[in-house]
Structure formats: C-alpha cells, structure tokens
CSV table of C-alpha atoms and ligand atoms in Angstrom, one decimal:
chain,number,residue,atom,x,y,z
A,1,MET,CA,-9.2,17.7,-8.3
A,2,GLY,CA,-6.6,19.0,-5.9
A,3,SER,CA,-7.7,16.7,-3.1
A,4,ASP,CA,-6.4,13.7,-5.1
A,5,LEU,CA,-2.8,15.1,-5.1
A,6,ALA,CA,-0.4,13.5,-2.7
A,7,PRO,CA,0.7,15.8,0.2
A,8,GLY,CA,3.2,18.3,-1.1
A,9,GLU,CA,2.4,17.6,-4.7
A,10,VAL,CA,1.6,20.4,-7.1
A,11,ALA,CA,-0.6,19.9,-10.1
A,12,GLU,CA,1.4,20.2,-13.3
A,13,PRO,CA,0.1,22.1,-16.3
A,14,LYS,CA,-1.1,19.7,-18.9
A,15,HIS,CA,0.9,19.4,-22.1
A,16,ALA,CA,0.7,16.7,-24.7
A,17,ALA,CA,4.2,15.3,-24.3
A,18,ARG,CA,3.9,14.1,-20.7
A,19,THR,CA,5.3,10.6,-20.5
A,20,TYR,CA,6.0,8.5,-17.5
A,21,VAL,CA,8.4,5.6,-17.4
A,22,VAL,CA,6.7,2.8,-15.5
A,23,THR,CA,8.3,-0.6,-14.9
A,24,HIS,CA,5.9,-3.5,-15.0
A,25,LEU,CA,7.0,-6.2,-12.5
A,26,PRO,CA,4.3,-8.8,-12.9
A,27,GLY,CA,5.9,-11.4,-10.6
A,28,ASP,CA,4.3,-14.7,-9.9
A,29,GLY,CA,1.0,-16.5,-9.5
A,30,VAL,CA,-1.9,-14.1,-10.3
A,31,GLY,CA,0.5,-11.1,-10.5
A,32,PRO,CA,0.7,-11.1,-14.3
A,33,GLU,CA,-3.1,-11.6,-14.7
A,34,VAL,CA,-4.1,-8.7,-12.5
A,35,THR,CA,-1.4,-6.3,-13.6
A,36,ASP,CA,-2.2,-6.9,-17.3
A,37,VAL,CA,-5.7,-5.6,-16.6
A,38,ALA,CA,-4.3,-2.7,-14.6
A,39,ARG,CA,-1.9,-1.9,-17.5
A,40,ALA,CA,-4.7,-1.9,-20.0
A,41,CYS,CA,-6.8,0.4,-17.8
A,42,LEU,CA,-3.7,2.7,-17.3
A,43,ASP,CA,-3.2,3.0,-21.1
A,44,VAL,CA,-6.8,3.9,-21.7
A,45,ALA,CA,-6.8,6.5,-18.9
A,46,ALA,CA,-3.5,7.9,-20.2
A,47,GLY,CA,-4.9,8.3,-23.7
A,48,ARG,CA,-8.0,10.1,-22.4
A,49,HIS,CA,-5.9,12.5,-20.3
A,50,GLY,CA,-3.2,13.3,-22.8
A,51,PHE,CA,-0.2,11.6,-21.3
A,52,GLY,CA,1.8,8.5,-22.2
A,53,ILE,CA,3.2,5.6,-20.4
A,54,ASP,CA,6.6,4.3,-21.5
A,55,TRP,CA,6.4,0.7,-20.2
A,56,ARG,CA,9.5,-1.2,-19.2
A,57,SER,CA,9.4,-4.8,-17.8
A,58,CYS,CA,11.2,-6.7,-15.2
A,59,ASP,CA,11.0,-10.4,-14.3
A,60,LEU,CA,12.0,-10.5,-10.6
A,61,GLY,CA,10.2,-13.0,-8.4
A,62,ALA,CA,10.0,-16.7,-7.6
A,63,LYS,CA,10.3,-17.9,-11.2
A,64,ARG,CA,13.6,-16.0,-11.7
A,65,TYR,CA,14.9,-17.1,-8.2
A,66,LEU,CA,14.1,-20.8,-8.9
A,67,ALA,CA,15.7,-20.6,-12.3
A,68,THR,CA,18.8,-18.6,-11.5
A,69,GLY,CA,19.1,-18.1,-7.8
A,70,GLU,CA,18.9,-14.4,-8.3
A,71,VAL,CA,16.6,-12.3,-6.0
A,72,LEU,CA,17.5,-8.7,-6.8
A,73,PRO,CA,20.6,-8.2,-8.8
A,74,ASP,CA,22.3,-4.8,-8.4
A,75,ALA,CA,22.0,-4.0,-12.1
A,76,VAL,CA,18.2,-4.6,-12.0
A,77,LEU,CA,17.9,-2.3,-8.9
A,78,ALA,CA,19.9,0.3,-10.8
A,79,GLU,CA,17.5,0.0,-13.8
A,80,LEU,CA,14.5,0.2,-11.5
A,81,ARG,CA,15.8,3.5,-10.1
A,82,THR,CA,15.5,5.1,-13.5
A,83,SER,CA,11.7,4.6,-13.6
A,84,ASP,CA,9.1,7.1,-12.5
A,85,ALA,CA,7.1,4.3,-10.8
A,86,VAL,CA,6.8,0.5,-10.6
A,87,LEU,CA,3.7,-1.5,-11.0
A,88,LEU,CA,4.2,-4.8,-9.1
A,89,GLY,CA,1.8,-7.8,-9.3
A,90,ALA,CA,2.9,-10.2,-6.5
A,91,VAL,CA,5.9,-12.3,-5.8
A,92,GLY,CA,6.1,-15.6,-4.1
A,93,SER,CA,5.7,-19.3,-4.5
A,94,PRO,CA,5.3,-22.3,-2.1
A,95,GLN,CA,8.6,-23.6,-3.6
A,96,VAL,CA,10.6,-20.6,-2.3
A,97,PRO,CA,11.5,-20.8,1.4
A,98,PRO,CA,9.9,-18.1,3.6
A,99,GLY,CA,11.9,-14.9,3.8
A,100,VAL,CA,13.9,-15.2,0.6
A,101,LEU,CA,11.7,-13.0,-1.5
A,102,GLU,CA,10.1,-11.1,1.4
A,103,ARG,CA,13.3,-9.9,2.9
A,104,GLY,CA,15.6,-10.2,-0.2
A,105,LEU,CA,13.3,-8.6,-2.7
A,106,LEU,CA,10.2,-6.7,-1.2
A,107,LEU,CA,11.8,-5.4,1.9
A,108,ARG,CA,15.1,-4.7,0.2
A,109,LEU,CA,13.3,-2.6,-2.4
A,110,ARG,CA,11.4,-0.7,0.3
A,111,PHE,CA,14.7,0.0,2.1
A,112,GLU,CA,16.9,0.8,-0.9
A,113,LEU,CA,14.4,3.0,-2.6
A,114,ASP,CA,13.5,4.6,0.8
A,115,LEU,CA,9.8,3.8,0.4
A,116,TYR,CA,9.1,5.0,3.9
A,117,VAL,CA,5.3,5.2,3.6
A,118,ASN,CA,3.1,2.3,2.8
A,119,LEU,CA,-0.3,3.8,1.8
A,120,ARG,CA,-3.2,1.4,2.4
A,121,PRO,CA,-6.7,2.8,1.7
A,122,SER,CA,-9.8,0.9,2.7
A,123,LYS,CA,-13.1,1.9,1.2
A,124,LEU,CA,-16.4,0.0,1.4
A,125,ARG,CA,-18.0,0.6,-2.0
A,126,PRO,CA,-21.6,0.0,-2.9
A,127,GLY,CA,-21.9,-3.5,-4.3
A,128,ILE,CA,-19.4,-5.0,-1.9
A,129,THR,CA,-20.8,-7.4,0.7
A,130,GLY,CA,-18.7,-8.8,3.5
A,131,PRO,CA,-18.1,-9.2,7.2
A,132,ALA,CA,-18.5,-5.5,7.7
A,133,LEU,CA,-22.2,-6.0,7.3
A,134,THR,CA,-22.7,-8.2,10.4
A,135,THR,CA,-21.0,-6.6,13.4
A,136,SER,CA,-21.4,-7.2,17.1
A,137,ALA,CA,-23.3,-3.9,17.1
A,138,GLY,CA,-26.0,-5.7,15.0
A,139,ARG,CA,-25.9,-2.9,12.4
A,140,PRO,CA,-28.4,-3.6,9.7
A,141,GLU,CA,-26.7,-1.5,7.0
A,142,ALA,CA,-23.3,-1.1,5.5
A,143,PRO,CA,-21.2,1.1,7.7
A,144,GLU,CA,-19.4,4.2,6.4
A,145,LEU,CA,-15.9,2.8,5.9
A,146,ASP,CA,-13.4,5.0,4.1
A,147,PHE,CA,-10.0,5.3,5.8
A,148,VAL,CA,-6.4,5.3,4.8
A,149,ILE,CA,-3.7,3.6,6.8
A,150,VAL,CA,-0.3,5.3,6.6
A,151,ARG,CA,2.0,2.5,7.6
A,152,GLU,CA,5.7,3.3,8.4
A,153,ASN,CA,7.5,1.1,5.9
A,154,THR,CA,11.3,1.0,6.6
A,155,GLU,CA,11.7,0.6,10.4
A,156,GLY,CA,10.0,-1.1,13.4
A,157,LEU,CA,10.2,-4.8,13.6
A,158,TYR,CA,10.9,-5.0,9.8
A,159,ALA,CA,14.3,-3.4,10.1
A,160,GLY,CA,16.0,-6.7,10.5
A,161,ALA,CA,17.7,-6.0,13.9
A,162,GLY,CA,18.0,-9.0,16.1
A,163,GLY,CA,19.4,-12.5,15.8
A,164,THR,CA,19.7,-16.0,17.2
A,165,VAL,CA,22.2,-17.2,19.8
A,166,HIS,CA,22.7,-20.7,21.2
A,167,LYS,CA,21.0,-22.2,18.2
A,168,GLY,CA,20.0,-25.8,18.5
A,169,THR,CA,20.2,-25.8,22.3
A,170,GLU,CA,17.4,-25.5,24.8
A,171,PHE,CA,18.8,-22.0,25.5
A,172,GLU,CA,18.3,-20.9,21.9
A,173,THR,CA,17.3,-17.3,22.0
A,174,ALA,CA,15.7,-15.4,19.1
A,175,THR,CA,15.3,-11.6,19.2
A,176,GLU,CA,13.6,-9.2,16.9
A,177,GLU,CA,14.2,-5.6,17.7
A,178,SER,CA,11.8,-2.8,16.8
A,179,LEU,CA,13.8,0.2,15.5
A,180,ASN,CA,12.1,3.6,15.7
A,181,THR,CA,14.1,6.6,14.8
A,182,TRP,CA,13.1,10.2,15.5
A,183,ALA,CA,13.6,11.2,11.9
A,184,GLY,CA,11.9,8.0,10.5
A,185,VAL,CA,8.8,8.3,12.7
A,186,ARG,CA,8.6,12.1,12.1
A,187,ARG,CA,8.7,11.9,8.3
A,188,CYS,CA,6.0,9.2,8.2
A,189,VAL,CA,3.7,11.1,10.6
A,190,ARG,CA,4.3,14.3,8.6
A,191,TYR,CA,3.1,12.5,5.5
A,192,ALA,CA,0.0,11.2,7.3
A,193,ALA,CA,-0.8,14.7,8.8
A,194,GLN,CA,-0.5,16.3,5.4
A,195,LEU,CA,-2.7,13.6,3.9
A,196,ALA,CA,-5.3,14.2,6.6
A,197,LYS,CA,-5.3,17.9,5.7
A,198,THR,CA,-6.5,16.9,2.2
A,199,ARG,CA,-9.3,14.8,3.7
A,200,SER,CA,-11.2,15.4,6.9
A,201,GLY,CA,-8.3,16.9,8.9
A,202,ARG,CA,-8.5,14.0,11.4
A,203,LEU,CA,-5.5,11.9,12.1
A,204,THR,CA,-5.4,8.9,14.5
A,205,LEU,CA,-2.2,7.4,15.9
A,206,VAL,CA,-2.5,3.7,16.4
A,207,HIS,CA,0.1,2.1,18.7
A,208,LYS,CA,0.4,0.3,22.0
A,209,THR,CA,1.8,3.0,24.2
A,210,ASN,CA,0.6,1.4,27.4
A,211,VAL,CA,3.0,-1.6,26.9
A,212,LEU,CA,5.5,-0.5,24.3
A,213,THR,CA,6.4,2.5,26.4
A,214,HIS,CA,9.7,3.3,24.7
A,215,ALA,CA,8.6,3.4,21.1
A,216,GLY,CA,5.1,4.4,22.1
A,217,ASP,CA,6.4,7.5,23.8
A,218,LEU,CA,8.5,8.6,20.8
A,219,TRP,CA,5.5,8.0,18.4
A,220,ALA,CA,3.1,9.9,20.7
A,221,ARG,CA,5.3,12.9,21.2
A,222,ILE,CA,6.1,13.2,17.5
A,223,ALA,CA,2.4,12.8,16.5
A,224,ALA,CA,1.4,15.5,19.0
A,225,GLU,CA,4.1,17.9,17.6
A,226,VAL,CA,3.5,17.2,14.0
A,227,ALA,CA,-0.3,17.4,14.3
A,228,ALA,CA,0.0,20.8,16.0
A,229,GLU,CA,2.4,22.0,13.3
A,230,GLU,CA,0.1,20.8,10.5
A,231,GLY,CA,-3.1,21.9,12.2
A,232,VAL,CA,-4.8,18.5,12.2
A,233,GLU,CA,-6.9,17.0,14.9
A,234,LEU,CA,-5.1,14.1,16.5
A,235,SER,CA,-6.7,11.2,18.3
A,236,TYR,CA,-5.1,8.0,19.6
A,237,ALA,CA,-6.2,4.3,19.7
A,238,HIS,CA,-4.4,1.3,21.1
A,239,VAL,CA,-4.0,-1.2,18.3
A,240,ASP,CA,-6.2,-3.8,19.9
A,241,ALA,CA,-9.0,-1.3,20.4
A,242,ALA,CA,-8.5,0.0,16.9
A,243,CYS,CA,-9.2,-3.4,15.6
A,244,LEU,CA,-12.5,-3.5,17.5
A,245,TRP,CA,-13.5,0.0,16.3
A,246,MET,CA,-12.6,-0.8,12.7
A,247,VAL,CA,-15.3,-3.4,12.8
A,248,ASP,CA,-17.8,-1.7,15.1
A,249,ASP,CA,-17.5,1.9,14.2
A,250,PRO,CA,-15.1,2.4,11.2
A,251,ALA,CA,-16.5,5.9,10.6
A,252,ARG,CA,-14.4,7.2,13.5
A,253,PHE,CA,-11.2,6.7,11.4
A,254,ASP,CA,-10.1,8.8,8.5
A,255,VAL,CA,-6.3,8.8,8.3
A,256,ILE,CA,-4.5,6.3,10.6
A,257,VAL,CA,-0.7,6.5,11.1
A,258,THR,CA,1.0,3.5,12.7
A,259,ASP,CA,4.2,1.5,12.8
A,260,ASN,CA,5.3,-1.1,10.3
A,261,LEU,CA,4.0,-4.3,11.9
A,262,PHE,CA,0.8,-2.8,13.3
A,263,GLY,CA,0.1,-1.3,9.9
A,264,ASP,CA,0.7,-4.7,8.2
A,265,ILE,CA,-1.8,-6.4,10.5
A,266,ILE,CA,-4.6,-3.7,10.6
A,267,SER,CA,-4.5,-3.1,6.9
A,268,ASP,CA,-5.5,-6.7,6.3
A,269,LEU,CA,-8.4,-6.2,8.7
A,270,GLY,CA,-9.3,-3.1,6.7
A,271,ALA,CA,-9.2,-5.1,3.5
A,272,ALA,CA,-11.4,-7.8,5.0
A,273,LEU,CA,-13.9,-5.2,6.0
A,274,SER,CA,-14.0,-3.6,2.6
A,275,GLY,CA,-14.5,-6.6,0.4
A,276,GLY,CA,-11.4,-8.7,1.0
A,277,LEU,CA,-7.8,-8.7,-0.1
A,278,GLY,CA,-8.9,-8.7,-3.8
A,279,TYR,CA,-9.9,-5.0,-3.4
A,280,ALA,CA,-6.9,-3.8,-1.4
A,281,PRO,CA,-4.4,-1.5,-3.1
A,282,SER,CA,-1.1,-0.2,-1.8
A,283,GLY,CA,1.5,2.3,-2.6
A,284,ASN,CA,5.0,2.0,-1.2
A,285,LEU,CA,5.9,5.6,-1.4
A,286,ASN,CA,9.0,7.7,-1.5
A,287,PRO,CA,7.3,11.0,-0.8
A,288,ASP,CA,10.6,12.9,-1.3
A,289,ARG,CA,10.7,11.5,-4.8
A,290,THR,CA,14.4,10.5,-4.6
A,291,GLY,CA,13.4,7.3,-6.4
A,292,PRO,CA,10.4,5.6,-7.9
A,293,SER,CA,7.5,4.4,-5.7
A,294,ILE,CA,6.1,0.9,-6.0
A,295,PHE,CA,2.4,0.2,-6.3
A,296,GLU,CA,1.0,-3.3,-5.7
A,297,PRO,CA,-2.2,-5.0,-4.8
A,298,VAL,CA,-2.0,-6.5,-1.3
A,299,HIS,CA,-3.3,-10.0,-2.1
A,300,GLY,CA,-0.1,-11.7,-2.9
A,301,SER,CA,0.5,-14.4,-5.6
A,302,ALA,CA,-2.4,-16.6,-4.7
A,303,PRO,CA,-0.9,-19.7,-6.4
A,304,ASP,CA,-4.2,-21.7,-5.7
A,305,ILE,CA,-6.1,-19.7,-8.3
A,306,ALA,CA,-3.3,-18.6,-10.6
A,307,GLY,CA,-3.8,-19.1,-14.3
A,308,ARG,CA,-7.5,-19.9,-13.9
A,309,GLY,CA,-8.9,-16.5,-14.9
A,310,LEU,CA,-10.4,-16.1,-11.4
A,311,ALA,CA,-8.2,-13.4,-9.9
A,312,ASN,CA,-9.9,-10.1,-9.0
A,313,PRO,CA,-7.9,-7.3,-10.6
A,314,ALA,CA,-9.6,-4.5,-8.6
A,315,GLY,CA,-6.7,-4.3,-6.1
A,316,ALA,CA,-4.2,-3.9,-9.0
A,317,VAL,CA,-6.4,-1.3,-10.7
A,318,LEU,CA,-6.8,0.7,-7.5
A,319,SER,CA,-3.0,0.5,-7.0
A,320,ALA,CA,-2.6,1.9,-10.5
A,321,SER,CA,-4.9,4.7,-9.5
A,322,LEU,CA,-2.7,5.4,-6.5
A,323,MET,CA,0.2,5.5,-8.9
A,324,LEU,CA,-1.5,8.1,-11.1
A,325,SER,CA,-2.2,10.3,-8.1
A,326,HIS,CA,1.4,10.0,-7.1
A,327,LEU,CA,2.6,10.9,-10.6
A,328,GLY,CA,0.4,14.0,-10.5
A,329,GLU,CA,-2.5,12.8,-12.7
A,330,PRO,CA,-5.4,13.0,-10.3
A,331,ALA,CA,-8.1,13.1,-13.0
A,332,ALA,CA,-6.9,9.9,-14.6
A,333,ALA,CA,-6.5,8.4,-11.1
A,334,ALA,CA,-10.1,9.2,-10.3
A,335,ASP,CA,-11.2,7.5,-13.5
A,336,LEU,CA,-9.6,4.2,-12.5
A,337,ASP,CA,-11.1,4.4,-9.0
A,338,ASP,CA,-14.6,5.3,-10.5
A,339,ALA,CA,-14.3,2.5,-13.0
A,340,VAL,CA,-13.9,-0.1,-10.1
A,341,SER,CA,-17.0,1.4,-8.4
A,342,ALA,CA,-19.0,1.4,-11.6
A,343,VAL,CA,-18.2,-2.3,-12.2
A,344,LEU,CA,-19.2,-3.1,-8.7
A,345,ALA,CA,-22.4,-1.2,-8.9
A,346,ALA,CA,-23.5,-3.6,-11.6
A,347,GLY,CA,-22.5,-6.6,-9.4
A,348,ALA,CA,-19.1,-8.0,-8.8
A,349,PRO,CA,-17.8,-10.1,-11.7
A,350,ALA,CA,-16.7,-13.6,-11.1
A,351,THR,CA,-13.8,-13.7,-13.5
A,352,THR,CA,-10.8,-11.6,-14.4
A,353,GLY,CA,-12.0,-11.4,-18.0
A,354,GLU,CA,-15.4,-10.0,-17.0
A,355,TRP,CA,-13.7,-7.5,-14.7
A,356,GLU,CA,-11.5,-6.3,-17.6
A,357,LYS,CA,-14.5,-6.0,-19.9
A,358,GLY,CA,-16.4,-4.0,-17.3
A,359,LEU,CA,-13.5,-1.8,-16.4
A,360,LEU,CA,-12.7,-0.9,-20.0
A,361,ALA,CA,-16.4,-0.2,-20.7
A,362,ALA,CA,-16.6,2.0,-17.7
A,363,LEU,CA,-13.5,3.9,-18.7
A,364,ALA,CA,-14.8,4.4,-22.2
A,365,ASN,CA,-18.2,5.6,-21.0
A,366,GLY,CA,-17.3,7.7,-18.0
A,367,GLY,CA,-14.2,9.6,-17.1
A,368,SER,CA,-13.6,13.3,-16.8
B,401,IPM,C1,2.4,-6.8,2.8
B,401,IPM,C2,3.0,-8.2,2.9
B,401,IPM,C3,4.5,-8.0,3.2
B,401,IPM,C4,4.7,-7.3,4.5
B,401,IPM,C5,5.3,-9.3,3.2
B,401,IPM,C6,5.0,-10.2,2.0
B,401,IPM,C7,6.8,-9.0,3.3
B,401,IPM,O1,2.4,-8.9,3.9
B,401,IPM,O2,2.8,-6.1,1.9
B,401,IPM,O3,1.5,-6.5,3.6
B,401,IPM,O4,4.7,-7.9,5.6
B,401,IPM,O5,4.8,-6.1,4.4
B,402,MN,MN1,0.7,-7.8,4.8
C-alpha cells in the first residue's frame, strides 16, 4: 500500500530480521495505560508482518521531575537519539508548574530532535458520534471528515523568543515573538505538499495573512512556490474561517498546512469533530530521519481518570499506526488503523480493558 508511506519514503523489501528499536516513554496519568495497549497491538502487528520491535523504556515526566528535579537529562536525550522511534504516552501533573514539562521536555525534544512536522490526522469513523453531527448547516448525517493537519513544529510562537521587562510594575511588558524562517516554513510546506500528492492532491494553507502580514506573506509565497513545484492544488483559508468550515463543510479539507500555534488550536477542533481527544493521534516527525520521531496521543495525562481503567487507548493505537507508517511498515500500520475502526463499528467500548480485548481480537481476525 504505497499510499501509506510517508512522503519520500521507499518501501523496503521484507526480510525476517527487520527489528526496530522503539523507546516506550509512558509518562504520567493515563499515559502508561494507553501505551500499554498500543504496545500490545504493535507486538501483534509486528508478529503478523514479520518484523520485531526491540523495546526500550524511559521514565521521563512529572513523576521523575517531582522525585529528582530532572526534566530531560542530556544522557537520556543521547539514549533516545539511538532509537528508531519513540512511543510517548503523556506527561504532566497538576503538581508541576505550567511550562516546566511543556517547554523543558516536550518542546525541547521537538527542537533537539528537529521534529519539524507535527502530523495530526482527523478522521470521523463510523460508530463515532459527536458534535460534528449537529452543525449550523443542520446536516442530518455524519459529514465526510478525513483530513490531516501538518503543523509546523519548531518555530512560530513556540520558538521561545520574547521576554518580560519592567516586571512587577504597571509597565510590565511581556512579548512573545513568532519566528518564521524561510527554510523552516519551506521544509514543512514541502512535507505537506508531498503528503497531499499521496492523497487527493489538494493542499490548503491556513494562516491569517490579512493581519499577520509579515509571516503571512512568507507562508503564502512559499506555499505557492512549493505547490507549483510539487504539482498540487493549493487553496487558502484564514484560520478563523477554517474553524467554521471544519465544522460546516469539513470535506473541503484534505491536507492542511499551518504554523505551530494555529496547528495546535485547529487540531483540537479536528479532534472534537472526529470523536474527541481520545481518538486523536499525532506524530512529531523528523522527515529527514536525522533522529527518531515521536508518536503520542494528543489527549494528555488526564489525571482525573488515571488509574481507573477508563482511558480510551484509540489515540495511542492510532499514533502507533503513524509510527509504523513512518518506519516503512504500511501494511502493519493499516492493520492498527483498521482494528480501531473494527472495534468502533461494534460500538465504542467504555473501558480500556474492553478496548484492548476488542483491538486484539480485531488484529487476530483481520489484517493483511
Ligand atoms: C499538543 C500540546 C502541546 C503543544 C503542549 C502540551 C506543549 O498541547 O501537543 O498539542 O502545545 O504543542
Ligand atoms: Mn495542543
């Protein structure tokens, strides 16, 4: 299934000794519960498709920070670099101040490993009910919703440029600067255009070029150039209008490319429209493969339901599917994606355990 390959990826001939080193970083809250299910599914899929996974483990996250003060020791980062991929659950806890793990761990990993694409697919599968079913257009049926957001992942407002002056006075001034480099925007748009070629050939740039005229102009020029070079059809939507259309007419989108913060925001909307955060996967990709990519469900650590067997592992399993595509195992990736759809077709389970049972049964029955 060539269409499951990431852009630029070539299917490798199958041979029995294929083994991938994958670091399991379960993290906090529901992270361990959902990634344990994903891991079990990955092992089954690997067995069926003749490759192996050499699991390593890593205990970064709130627990380690609260116990030791460590966020991302250099030695751990060096170890992570030797993996083929990382499966991340979620990190975070209400006991850790905002920003410590977000900037110190998640964003540092994105920057250090040059994970410049954040791939966020949204697909409304049969069996999912949700807000997408009742739109202002009064649509009686589930809309066709199957798009991928390619979010730039190392620049924009996330780059960390800015600061505070005159702190504690009435003139205290806080700035956050959005960094957009020609090379950074171009490589992200290139990835999105190549992905579009493997799908419908349609690419939409989402930005706010009417107000953010400096960054918007750079993004728009690059998108036009790259779309022409890659031979894809380019359209444009302002980010506010894109939100409206994602609800009212999601079929107009196939591959969306956008900057870091817009991508963060609209991908949560995409998740809400396709079943909720429990179903939302992500891949933090280094498309140039100069280091491992990181795959994680978008839902976060959800401390309110942690340890109660209620977490939905679909987002983690779909992230594992993205991981297999990236590793060049499209058939195994499709099996995991199909297993989630098969479980849903029989009615969404209420517990993590029922999900696991259903997924493993689907993998045993189906598969290519
Ligand atoms: C996400 C999260 C992160 C982000 C946070 C936790 C740093 O919201 O992966 O979408 O903003 O990118
Ligand atoms: Mn987010």
